[in-house]
CSV table of C-alpha atoms in Angstrom, one decimal:
chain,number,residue,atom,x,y,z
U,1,UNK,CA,-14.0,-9.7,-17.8
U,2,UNK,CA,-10.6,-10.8,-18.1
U,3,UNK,CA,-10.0,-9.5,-21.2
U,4,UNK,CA,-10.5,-5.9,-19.6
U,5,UNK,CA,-8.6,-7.2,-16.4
U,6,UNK,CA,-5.5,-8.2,-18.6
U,7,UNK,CA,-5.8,-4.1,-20.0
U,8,UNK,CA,-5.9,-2.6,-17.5
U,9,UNK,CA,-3.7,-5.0,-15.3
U,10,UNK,CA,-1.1,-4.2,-18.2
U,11,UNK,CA,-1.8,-0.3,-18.3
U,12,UNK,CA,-1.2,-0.5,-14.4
U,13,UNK,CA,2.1,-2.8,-14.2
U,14,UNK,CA,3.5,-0.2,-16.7
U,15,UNK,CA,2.9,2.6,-14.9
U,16,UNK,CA,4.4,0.9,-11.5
U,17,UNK,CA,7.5,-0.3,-13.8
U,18,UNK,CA,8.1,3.6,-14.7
U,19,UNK,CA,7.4,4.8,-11.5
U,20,UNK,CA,9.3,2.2,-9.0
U,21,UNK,CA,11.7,2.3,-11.8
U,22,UNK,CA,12.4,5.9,-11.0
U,23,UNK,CA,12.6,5.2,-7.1
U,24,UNK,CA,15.0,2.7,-7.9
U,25,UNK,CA,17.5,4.8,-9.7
U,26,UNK,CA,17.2,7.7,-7.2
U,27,UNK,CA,17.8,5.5,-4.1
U,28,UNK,CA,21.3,4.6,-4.7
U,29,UNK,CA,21.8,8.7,-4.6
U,30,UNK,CA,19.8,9.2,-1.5
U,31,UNK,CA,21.5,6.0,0.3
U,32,UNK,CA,24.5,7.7,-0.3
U,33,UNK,CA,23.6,11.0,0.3
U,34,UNK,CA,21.9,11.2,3.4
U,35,UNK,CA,22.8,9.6,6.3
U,36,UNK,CA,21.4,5.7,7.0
U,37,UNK,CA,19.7,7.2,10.3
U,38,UNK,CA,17.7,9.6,7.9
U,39,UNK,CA,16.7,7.1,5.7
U,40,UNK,CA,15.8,5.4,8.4
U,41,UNK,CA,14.1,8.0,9.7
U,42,UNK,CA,12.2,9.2,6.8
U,43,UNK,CA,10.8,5.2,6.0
U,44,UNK,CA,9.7,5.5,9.9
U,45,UNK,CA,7.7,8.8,8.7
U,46,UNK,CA,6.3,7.2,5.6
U,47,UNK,CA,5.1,4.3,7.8
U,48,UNK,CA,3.4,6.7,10.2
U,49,UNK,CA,1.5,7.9,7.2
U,50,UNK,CA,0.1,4.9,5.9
U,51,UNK,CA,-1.3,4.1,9.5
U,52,UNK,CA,-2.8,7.7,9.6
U,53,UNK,CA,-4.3,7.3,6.3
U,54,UNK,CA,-6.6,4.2,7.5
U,55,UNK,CA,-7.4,5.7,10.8
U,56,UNK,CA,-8.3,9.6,9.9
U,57,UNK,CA,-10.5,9.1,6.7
U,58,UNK,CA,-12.1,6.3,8.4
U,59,UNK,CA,-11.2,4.1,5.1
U,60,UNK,CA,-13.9,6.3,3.2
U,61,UNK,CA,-12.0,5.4,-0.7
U,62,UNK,CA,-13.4,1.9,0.4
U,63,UNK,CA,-16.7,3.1,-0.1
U,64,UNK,CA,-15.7,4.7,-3.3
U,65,UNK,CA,-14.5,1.8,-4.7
U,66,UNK,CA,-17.7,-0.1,-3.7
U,67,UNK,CA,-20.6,2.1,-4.5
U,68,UNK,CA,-19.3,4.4,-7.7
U,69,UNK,CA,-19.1,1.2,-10.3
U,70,UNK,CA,-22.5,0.5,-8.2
U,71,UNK,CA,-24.0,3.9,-9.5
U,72,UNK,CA,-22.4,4.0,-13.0
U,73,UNK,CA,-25.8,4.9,-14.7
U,74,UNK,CA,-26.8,7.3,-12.1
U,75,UNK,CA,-24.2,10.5,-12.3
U,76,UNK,CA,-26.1,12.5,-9.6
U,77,UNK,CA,-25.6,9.5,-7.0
U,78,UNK,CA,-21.8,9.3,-8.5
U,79,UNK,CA,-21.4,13.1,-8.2
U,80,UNK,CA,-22.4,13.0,-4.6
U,81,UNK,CA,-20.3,9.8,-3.7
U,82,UNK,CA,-16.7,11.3,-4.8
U,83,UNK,CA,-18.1,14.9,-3.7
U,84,UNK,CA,-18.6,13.9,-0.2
U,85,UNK,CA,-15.8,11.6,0.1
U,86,UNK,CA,-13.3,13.8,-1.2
U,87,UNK,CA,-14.4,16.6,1.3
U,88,UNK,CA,-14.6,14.4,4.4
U,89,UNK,CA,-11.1,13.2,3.4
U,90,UNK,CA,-10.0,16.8,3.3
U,91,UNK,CA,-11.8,18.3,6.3
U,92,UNK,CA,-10.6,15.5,8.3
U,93,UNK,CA,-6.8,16.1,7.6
U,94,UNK,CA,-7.1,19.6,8.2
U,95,UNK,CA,-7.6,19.0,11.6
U,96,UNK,CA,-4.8,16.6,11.8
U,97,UNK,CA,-3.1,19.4,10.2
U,98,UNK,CA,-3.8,21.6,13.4
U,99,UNK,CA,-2.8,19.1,15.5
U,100,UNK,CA,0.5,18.2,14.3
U,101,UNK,CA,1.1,22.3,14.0
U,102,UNK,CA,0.0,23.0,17.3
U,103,UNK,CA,1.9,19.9,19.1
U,104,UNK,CA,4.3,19.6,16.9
U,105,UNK,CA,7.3,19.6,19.6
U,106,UNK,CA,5.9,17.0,21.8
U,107,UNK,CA,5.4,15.0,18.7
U,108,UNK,CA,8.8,15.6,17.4
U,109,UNK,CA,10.1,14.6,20.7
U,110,UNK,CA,8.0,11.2,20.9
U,111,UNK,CA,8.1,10.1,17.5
U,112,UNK,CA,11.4,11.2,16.5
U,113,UNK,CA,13.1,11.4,19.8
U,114,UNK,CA,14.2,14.8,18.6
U,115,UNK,CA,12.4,18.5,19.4
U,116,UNK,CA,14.7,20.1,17.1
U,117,UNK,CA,12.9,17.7,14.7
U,118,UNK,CA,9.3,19.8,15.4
U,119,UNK,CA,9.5,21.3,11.8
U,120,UNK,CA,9.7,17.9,10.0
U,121,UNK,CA,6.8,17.0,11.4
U,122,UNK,CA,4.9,20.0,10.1
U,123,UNK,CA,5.7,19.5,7.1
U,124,UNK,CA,5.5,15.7,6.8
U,125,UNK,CA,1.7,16.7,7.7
U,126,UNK,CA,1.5,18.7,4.7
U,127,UNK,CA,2.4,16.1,2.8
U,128,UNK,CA,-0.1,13.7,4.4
U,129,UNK,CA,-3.0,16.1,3.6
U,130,UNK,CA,-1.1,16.4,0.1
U,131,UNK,CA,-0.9,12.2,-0.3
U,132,UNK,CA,-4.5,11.8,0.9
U,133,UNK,CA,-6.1,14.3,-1.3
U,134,UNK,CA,-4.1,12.6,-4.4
U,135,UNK,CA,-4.8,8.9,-3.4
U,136,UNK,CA,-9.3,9.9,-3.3
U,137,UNK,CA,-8.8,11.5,-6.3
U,138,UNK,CA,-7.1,8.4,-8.0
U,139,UNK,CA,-9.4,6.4,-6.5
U,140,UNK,CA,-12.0,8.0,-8.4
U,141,UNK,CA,-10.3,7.1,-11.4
U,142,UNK,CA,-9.9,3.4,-10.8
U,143,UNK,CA,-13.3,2.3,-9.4
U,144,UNK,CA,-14.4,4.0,-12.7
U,145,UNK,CA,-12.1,2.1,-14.9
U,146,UNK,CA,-10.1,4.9,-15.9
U,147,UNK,CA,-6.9,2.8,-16.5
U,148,UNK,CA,-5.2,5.1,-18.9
U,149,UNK,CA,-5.5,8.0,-16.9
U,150,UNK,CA,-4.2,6.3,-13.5
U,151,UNK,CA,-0.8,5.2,-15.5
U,152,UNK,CA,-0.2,9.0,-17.1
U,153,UNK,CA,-0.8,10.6,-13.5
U,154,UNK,CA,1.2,8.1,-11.6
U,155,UNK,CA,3.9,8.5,-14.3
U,156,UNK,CA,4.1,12.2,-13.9
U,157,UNK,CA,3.9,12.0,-10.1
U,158,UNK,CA,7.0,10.0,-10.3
U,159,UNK,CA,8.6,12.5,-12.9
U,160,UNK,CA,7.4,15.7,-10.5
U,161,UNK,CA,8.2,13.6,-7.4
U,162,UNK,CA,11.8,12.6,-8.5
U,163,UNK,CA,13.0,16.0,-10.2
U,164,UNK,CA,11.5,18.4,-7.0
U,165,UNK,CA,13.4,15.9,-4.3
U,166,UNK,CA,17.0,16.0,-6.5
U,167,UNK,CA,16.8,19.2,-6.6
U,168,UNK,CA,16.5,19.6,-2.8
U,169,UNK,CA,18.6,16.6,-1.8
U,170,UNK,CA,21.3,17.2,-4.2
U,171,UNK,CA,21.5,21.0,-4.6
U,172,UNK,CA,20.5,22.5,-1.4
U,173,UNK,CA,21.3,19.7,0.3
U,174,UNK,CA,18.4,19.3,2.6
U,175,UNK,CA,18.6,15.6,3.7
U,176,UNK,CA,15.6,14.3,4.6
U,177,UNK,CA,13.8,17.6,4.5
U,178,UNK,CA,14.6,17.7,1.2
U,179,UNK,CA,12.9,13.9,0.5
U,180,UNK,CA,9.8,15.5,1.9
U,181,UNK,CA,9.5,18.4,0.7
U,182,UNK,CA,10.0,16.9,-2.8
U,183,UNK,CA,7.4,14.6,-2.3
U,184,UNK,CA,5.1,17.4,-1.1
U,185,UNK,CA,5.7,19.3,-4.0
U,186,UNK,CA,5.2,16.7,-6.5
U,187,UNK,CA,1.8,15.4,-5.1
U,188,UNK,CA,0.8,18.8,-4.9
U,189,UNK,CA,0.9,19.6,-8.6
U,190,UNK,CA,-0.1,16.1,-9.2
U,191,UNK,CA,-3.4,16.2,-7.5
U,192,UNK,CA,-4.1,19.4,-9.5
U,193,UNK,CA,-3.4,17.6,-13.0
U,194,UNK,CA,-6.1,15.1,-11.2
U,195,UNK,CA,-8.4,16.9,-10.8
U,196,UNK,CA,-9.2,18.1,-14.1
U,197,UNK,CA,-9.8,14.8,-14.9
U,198,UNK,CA,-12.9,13.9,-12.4
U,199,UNK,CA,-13.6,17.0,-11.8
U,200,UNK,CA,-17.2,15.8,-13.5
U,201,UNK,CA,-18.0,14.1,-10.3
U,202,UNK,CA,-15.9,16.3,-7.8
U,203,UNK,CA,-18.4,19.2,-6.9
U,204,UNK,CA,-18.9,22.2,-4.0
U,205,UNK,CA,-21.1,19.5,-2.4
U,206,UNK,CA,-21.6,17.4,0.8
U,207,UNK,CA,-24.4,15.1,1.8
U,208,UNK,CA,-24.5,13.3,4.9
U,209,UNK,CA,-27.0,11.0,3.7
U,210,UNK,CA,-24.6,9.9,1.4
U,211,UNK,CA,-22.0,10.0,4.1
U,212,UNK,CA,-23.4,8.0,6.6
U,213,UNK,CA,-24.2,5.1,3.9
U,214,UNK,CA,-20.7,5.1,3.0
U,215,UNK,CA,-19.6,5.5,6.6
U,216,UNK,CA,-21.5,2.2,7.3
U,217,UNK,CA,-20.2,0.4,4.5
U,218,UNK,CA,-16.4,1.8,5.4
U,219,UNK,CA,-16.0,2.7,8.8
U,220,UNK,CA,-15.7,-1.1,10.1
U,221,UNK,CA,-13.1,-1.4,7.7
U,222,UNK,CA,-11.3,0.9,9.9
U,223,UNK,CA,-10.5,-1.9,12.4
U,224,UNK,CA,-9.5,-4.1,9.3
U,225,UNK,CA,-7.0,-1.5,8.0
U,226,UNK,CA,-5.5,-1.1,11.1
U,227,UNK,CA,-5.1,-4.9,12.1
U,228,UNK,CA,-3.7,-5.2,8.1
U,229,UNK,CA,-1.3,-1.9,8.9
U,230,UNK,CA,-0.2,-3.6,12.2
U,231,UNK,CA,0.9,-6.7,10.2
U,232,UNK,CA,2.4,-5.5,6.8
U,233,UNK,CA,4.4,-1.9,8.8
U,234,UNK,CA,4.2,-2.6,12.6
U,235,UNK,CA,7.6,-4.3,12.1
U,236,UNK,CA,9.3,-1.5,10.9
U,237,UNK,CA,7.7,0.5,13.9
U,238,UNK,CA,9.1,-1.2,16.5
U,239,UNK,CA,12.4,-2.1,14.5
U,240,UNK,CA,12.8,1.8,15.1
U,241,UNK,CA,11.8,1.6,18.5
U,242,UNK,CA,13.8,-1.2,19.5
U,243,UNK,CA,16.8,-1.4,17.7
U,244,UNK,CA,17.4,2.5,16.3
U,245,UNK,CA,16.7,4.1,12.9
U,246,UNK,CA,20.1,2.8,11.3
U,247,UNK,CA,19.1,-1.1,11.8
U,248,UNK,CA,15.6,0.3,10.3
U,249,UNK,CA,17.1,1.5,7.1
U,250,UNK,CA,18.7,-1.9,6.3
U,251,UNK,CA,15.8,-3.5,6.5
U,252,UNK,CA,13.6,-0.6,5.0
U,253,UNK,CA,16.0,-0.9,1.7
U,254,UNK,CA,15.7,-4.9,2.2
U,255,UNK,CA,11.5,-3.6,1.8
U,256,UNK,CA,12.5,-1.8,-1.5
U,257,UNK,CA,13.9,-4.6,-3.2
U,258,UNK,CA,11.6,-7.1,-1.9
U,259,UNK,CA,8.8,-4.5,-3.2
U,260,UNK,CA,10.0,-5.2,-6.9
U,261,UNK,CA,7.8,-8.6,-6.5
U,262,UNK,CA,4.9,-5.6,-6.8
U,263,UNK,CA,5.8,-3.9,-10.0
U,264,UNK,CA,4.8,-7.7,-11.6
U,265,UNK,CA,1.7,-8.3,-10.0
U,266,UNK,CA,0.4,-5.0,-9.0
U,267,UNK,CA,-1.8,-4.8,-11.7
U,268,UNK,CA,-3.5,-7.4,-10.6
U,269,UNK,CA,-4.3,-5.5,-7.8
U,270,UNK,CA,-5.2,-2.1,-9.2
U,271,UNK,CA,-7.5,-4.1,-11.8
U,272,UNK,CA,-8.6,-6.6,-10.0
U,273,UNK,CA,-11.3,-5.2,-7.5
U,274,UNK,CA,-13.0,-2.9,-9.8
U,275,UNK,CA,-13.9,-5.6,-12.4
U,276,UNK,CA,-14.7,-7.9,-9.7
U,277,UNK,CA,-17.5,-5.1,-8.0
U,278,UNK,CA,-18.7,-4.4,-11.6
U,279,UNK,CA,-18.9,-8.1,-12.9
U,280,UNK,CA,-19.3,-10.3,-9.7
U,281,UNK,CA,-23.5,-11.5,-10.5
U,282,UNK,CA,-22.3,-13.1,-13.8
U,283,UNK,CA,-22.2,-16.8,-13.2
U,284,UNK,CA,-18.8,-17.3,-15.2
U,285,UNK,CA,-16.9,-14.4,-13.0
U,286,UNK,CA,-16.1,-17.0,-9.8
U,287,UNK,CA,-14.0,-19.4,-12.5
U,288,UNK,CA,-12.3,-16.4,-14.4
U,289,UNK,CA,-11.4,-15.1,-10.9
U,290,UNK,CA,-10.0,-18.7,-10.0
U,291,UNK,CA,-8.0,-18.5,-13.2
U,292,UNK,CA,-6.6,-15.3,-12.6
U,293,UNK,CA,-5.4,-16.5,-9.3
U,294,UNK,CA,-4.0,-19.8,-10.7
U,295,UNK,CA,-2.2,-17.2,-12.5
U,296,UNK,CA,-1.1,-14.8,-9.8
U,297,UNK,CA,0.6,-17.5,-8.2
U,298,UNK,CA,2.8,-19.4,-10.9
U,299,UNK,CA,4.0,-15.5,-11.4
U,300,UNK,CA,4.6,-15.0,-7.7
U,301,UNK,CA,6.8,-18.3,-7.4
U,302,UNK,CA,8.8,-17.5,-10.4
U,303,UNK,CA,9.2,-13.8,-8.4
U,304,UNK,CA,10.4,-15.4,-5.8
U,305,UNK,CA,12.7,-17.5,-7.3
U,306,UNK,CA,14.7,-14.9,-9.5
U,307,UNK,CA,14.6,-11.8,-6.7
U,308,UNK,CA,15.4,-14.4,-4.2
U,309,UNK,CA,18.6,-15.5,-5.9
U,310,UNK,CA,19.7,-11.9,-6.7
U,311,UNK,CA,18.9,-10.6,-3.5
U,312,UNK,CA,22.2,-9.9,-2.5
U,313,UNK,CA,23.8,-8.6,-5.5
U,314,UNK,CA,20.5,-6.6,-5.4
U,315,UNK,CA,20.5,-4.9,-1.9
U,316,UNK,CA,24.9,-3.7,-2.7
U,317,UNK,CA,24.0,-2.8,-6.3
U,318,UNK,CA,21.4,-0.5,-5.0
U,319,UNK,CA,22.0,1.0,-1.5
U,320,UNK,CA,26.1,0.2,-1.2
U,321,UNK,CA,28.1,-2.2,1.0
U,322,UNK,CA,26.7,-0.3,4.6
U,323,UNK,CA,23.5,-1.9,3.3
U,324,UNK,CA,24.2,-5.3,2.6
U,325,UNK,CA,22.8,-7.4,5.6
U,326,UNK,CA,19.4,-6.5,4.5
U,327,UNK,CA,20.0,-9.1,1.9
U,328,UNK,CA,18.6,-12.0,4.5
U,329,UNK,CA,15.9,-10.3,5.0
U,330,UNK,CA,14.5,-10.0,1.3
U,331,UNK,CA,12.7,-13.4,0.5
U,332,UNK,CA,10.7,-13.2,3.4
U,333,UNK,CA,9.8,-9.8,2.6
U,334,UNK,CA,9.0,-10.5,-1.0
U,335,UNK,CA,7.0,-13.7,0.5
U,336,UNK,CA,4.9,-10.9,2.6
U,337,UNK,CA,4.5,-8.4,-0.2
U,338,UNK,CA,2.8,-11.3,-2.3
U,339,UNK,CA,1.0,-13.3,0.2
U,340,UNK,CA,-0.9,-10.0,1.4
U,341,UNK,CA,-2.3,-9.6,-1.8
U,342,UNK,CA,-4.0,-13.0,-2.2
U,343,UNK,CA,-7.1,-11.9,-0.6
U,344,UNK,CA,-8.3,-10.1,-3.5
U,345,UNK,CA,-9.0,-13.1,-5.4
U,346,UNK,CA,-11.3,-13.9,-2.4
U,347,UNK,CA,-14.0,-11.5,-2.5
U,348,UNK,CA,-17.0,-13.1,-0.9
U,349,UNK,CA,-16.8,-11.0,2.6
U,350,UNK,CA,-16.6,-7.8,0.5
U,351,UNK,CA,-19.4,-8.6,-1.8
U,352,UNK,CA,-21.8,-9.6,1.4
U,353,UNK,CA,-20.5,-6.5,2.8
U,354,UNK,CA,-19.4,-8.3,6.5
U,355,UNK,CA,-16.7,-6.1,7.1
U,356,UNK,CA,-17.3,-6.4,10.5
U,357,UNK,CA,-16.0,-10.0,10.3
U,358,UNK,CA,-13.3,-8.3,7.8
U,359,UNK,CA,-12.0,-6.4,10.7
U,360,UNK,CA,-11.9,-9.5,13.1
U,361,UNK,CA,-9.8,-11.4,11.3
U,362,UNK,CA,-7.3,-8.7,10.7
U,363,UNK,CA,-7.0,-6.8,13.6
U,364,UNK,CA,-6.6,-10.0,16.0
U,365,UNK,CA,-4.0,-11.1,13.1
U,366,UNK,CA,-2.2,-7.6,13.7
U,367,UNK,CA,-2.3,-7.7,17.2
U,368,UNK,CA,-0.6,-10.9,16.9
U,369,UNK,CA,2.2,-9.6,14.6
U,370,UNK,CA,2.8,-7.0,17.5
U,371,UNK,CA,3.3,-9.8,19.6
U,372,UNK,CA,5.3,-12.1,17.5
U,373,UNK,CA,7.4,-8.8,16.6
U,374,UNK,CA,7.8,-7.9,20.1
U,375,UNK,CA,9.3,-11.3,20.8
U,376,UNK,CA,11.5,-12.1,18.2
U,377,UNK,CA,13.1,-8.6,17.1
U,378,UNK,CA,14.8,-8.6,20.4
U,379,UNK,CA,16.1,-12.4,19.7
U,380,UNK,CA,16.8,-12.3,16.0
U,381,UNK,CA,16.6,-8.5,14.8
U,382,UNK,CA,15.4,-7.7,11.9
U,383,UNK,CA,15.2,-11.2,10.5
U,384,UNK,CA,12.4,-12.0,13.1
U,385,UNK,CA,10.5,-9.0,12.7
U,386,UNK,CA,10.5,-10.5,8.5
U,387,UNK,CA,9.1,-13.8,9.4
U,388,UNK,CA,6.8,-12.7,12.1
U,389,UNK,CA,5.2,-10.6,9.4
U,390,UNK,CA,5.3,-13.4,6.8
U,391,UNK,CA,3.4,-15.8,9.4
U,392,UNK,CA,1.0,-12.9,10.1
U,393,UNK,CA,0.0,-12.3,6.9
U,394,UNK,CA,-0.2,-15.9,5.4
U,395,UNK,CA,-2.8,-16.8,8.6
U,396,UNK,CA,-4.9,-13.8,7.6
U,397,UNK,CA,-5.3,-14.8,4.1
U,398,UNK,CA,-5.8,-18.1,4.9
U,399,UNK,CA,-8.7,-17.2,7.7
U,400,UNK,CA,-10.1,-14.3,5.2
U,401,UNK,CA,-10.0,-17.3,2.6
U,402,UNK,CA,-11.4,-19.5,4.3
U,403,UNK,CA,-14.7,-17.2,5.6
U,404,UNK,CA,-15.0,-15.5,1.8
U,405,UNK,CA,-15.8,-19.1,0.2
U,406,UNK,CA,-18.5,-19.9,2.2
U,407,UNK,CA,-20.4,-16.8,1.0
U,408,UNK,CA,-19.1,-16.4,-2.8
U,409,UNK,CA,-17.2,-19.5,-4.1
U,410,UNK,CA,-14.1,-19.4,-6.4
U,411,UNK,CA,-13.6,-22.6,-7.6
U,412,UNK,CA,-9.6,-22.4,-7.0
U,413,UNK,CA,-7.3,-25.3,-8.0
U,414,UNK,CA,-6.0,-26.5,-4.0
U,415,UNK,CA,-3.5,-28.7,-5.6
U,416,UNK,CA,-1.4,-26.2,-7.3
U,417,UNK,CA,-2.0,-24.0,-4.3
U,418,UNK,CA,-0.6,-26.4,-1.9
U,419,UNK,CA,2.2,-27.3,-4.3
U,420,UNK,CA,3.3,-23.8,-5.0
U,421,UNK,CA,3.1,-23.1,-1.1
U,422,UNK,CA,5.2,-26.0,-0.4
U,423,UNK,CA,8.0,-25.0,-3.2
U,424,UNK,CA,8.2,-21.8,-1.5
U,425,UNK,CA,8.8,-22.5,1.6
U,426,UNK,CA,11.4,-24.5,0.4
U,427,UNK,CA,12.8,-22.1,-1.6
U,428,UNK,CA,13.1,-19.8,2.0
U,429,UNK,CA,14.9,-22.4,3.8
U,430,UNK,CA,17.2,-22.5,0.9
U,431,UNK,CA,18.1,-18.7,0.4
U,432,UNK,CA,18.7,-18.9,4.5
U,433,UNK,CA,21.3,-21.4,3.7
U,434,UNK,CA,23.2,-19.4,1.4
């Protein structure tokens, strides 16, 4: 098992290196480019998306993930898993299509405080339908361990992504329509080259059988998505609420840098779950799991050590001097960013399928990042909208810890967990100092 992990946990870093690499070269051109209330504005639209993606698909790739390495030696049972999901994904964005075409000047107006903004937000739906189409089909790919595939499609979704939004941010010079309409177009013909690749499973087909087993499995994730939304993007929500677009985009380009922490360890997470589903009734897979996470955090400390210290060479390097106070805010972020990951190595509420208590945990621990956000933005900006999201999601991987070891143990090592926790809280109160 970890001998596949390590591959594929390799194959997937690699294709996050090339692919963040590429956002990280084109955002010193659109930080300078467009204005800081568009970026602001246009990280306030992606975060709209990721809470719409949980809510309208009703967290149906969950299910995918779960039941297709489940199924691997029955192809009929496979062929109506992807089918159906992929088609409920698509019917149900269609109507959210509608919706945003048909209301799209009210929406403008109370999302974006702007009517004249009513075609942006037609668009931006597109691109939702676009993103959510892409991300089942990928998801196809993963829960069937096809790790070589995932990197060349992400790789040439950044390639398509990056070339369609120069050309519209740099030669028409379209702002933040352009940002959109690049990323439109580059998912578009992305999800096309994917395709052709599961396109063995991906048939004219739809069972609600089929449906409603995957529905039960994935629709009480629903609540859990949203509760884990509300704590890792709420803050960015109700930074734009409360203090403008403008004080969002510091802290949204804070977000990018912090988000390098991921191009190390998301292979970890893009490996992780599918080998764990496909190997978790072998009796040696709980201590190659605890190994793996020993492993995870030494990586993670020594993340936040060297991004910590270069954060704010980092944040003026990349975004220019109208960005810099976003440095405060980037060990805290790349605390969050690691922290919300940890509950992979944790599996046991997954594998007994109690999502129900899942969603418990993480939608009262969202509800309280609300609150903790709606307090302390106003008191400390931006900073305490970072730490209120760092405390959220360190207490819901300690409570999702805690409940997934009573029902599948992972002999993890608390010492060096403890230790590591310590030194990086320590190393936070340092980099405030500074």
């Amino acid at each position: 098992m970890i001998k596949a992990f390590l591959k594929d946990s390799l194959l997937y870093t690699f294709a996050n290196l090339f692919t963040r690499g590429i956002g990280f070269i084109l955002l010193p051109i659109y930080t300078r480019l467009i204005t800081k209330y568009e970026y602001g504005l246009f990280d306030y639209l992606t975060t709209l998306g990721l809470l719409l993606g949980v809510v309208v698909t009703l967290e149906v790739t969950q299910a995918i993930y779960r039941y297709m390495p489940e199924y691997k030696d029955n192809e009929p049972k496979q062929v109506s898993i992807a089918s159906t999901g992929l088609w409920f994904s698509v019917i149900m964005y269609v109507i959210l299509g509608i919706v945003s075409f048909v209301f799209s000047e009210p929406l403008a107006d109370l999302l974006l405080d702007d009517v004249k903004h009513s075609s942006l937000i037609k668009i931006t739906s597109i691109l939702f339908f676009t993103n959510a189409v892409l991300y089942n089909l990928t998801s196809l790919m993963r829960a069937s361990l096809l790790s070589k595939q995932v990197v060349l499609l992400s790789a040439l979704n950044a390639i398509f992504v990056a070339t369609f939004s120069l050309l519209f941010v740099v030669y028409f010079k379209l702002g933040i329509t352009g940002l959109v309409l690049g990323q439109l177009i580059g998912c578009s013909v992305t999800s096309v080259l994917s395709y052709t690749i599961v396109k063995q499973w991906v048939k004219f087909t739809f069972c609600f059988i089929t449906l409603k087993e995957m529905l039960t499995f994935s629709a009480p994730l629903i609540f859990s998505s949203v509760g884990v939304v509300l704590t890792m993007f709420v803050d960015r929500v109700m930074l734009k609420s409360i203090l403008g677009a403008e004080q969002l985009a510091s802290y949204a380009v804070a977000i990018k840098i912090a988000s390098i922490v991921t191009l190390l360890m998301v292979g970890f997470q893009s490996a992780l779950t599918p080998l764990i589903y496909a190997n978790y009734k072998k009796s040696e897979t709980p201590k190659k799991i605890a190994k793996l996470f020993h492993m995870y955090l030494i990586a993670a400390f020594i993340s936040l050590l060297i991004l910590g210290s270069l954060s704010t060479w980092l944040v003026t390097i990349v975004a220019g001097e109208q960005y810099a106070e976003g440095a405060i805010y980037v060990p805290p972020l790349i605390c969050s960013a690691l922290v919300s990951s940890m509950y992979l190595f944790f599996p046991g509420l997954s594998i007994a399928k109690k999502t129900s208590l899942i969603a418990g945990v993480n939608i009262i621990v969202g509800i309280l990042n609300v609150g903790l956000n709606y307090i302390f933005i106003p008191l400390y900006g931006a900073l305490g909208a970072a730490f209120s999201t760092l405390f959220s999601v360190l207490l819901s991987f300690i409570l999702n810890a805690l409940f997934a070891q009573k029902l599948y143990k992972v002999p993890v090592n608390k010492v060096l967990t403890f230790l590591i926790f310590l030194m990086a809280g320590i190393m936070l109160r340092l980099f405030s100092l500074m």
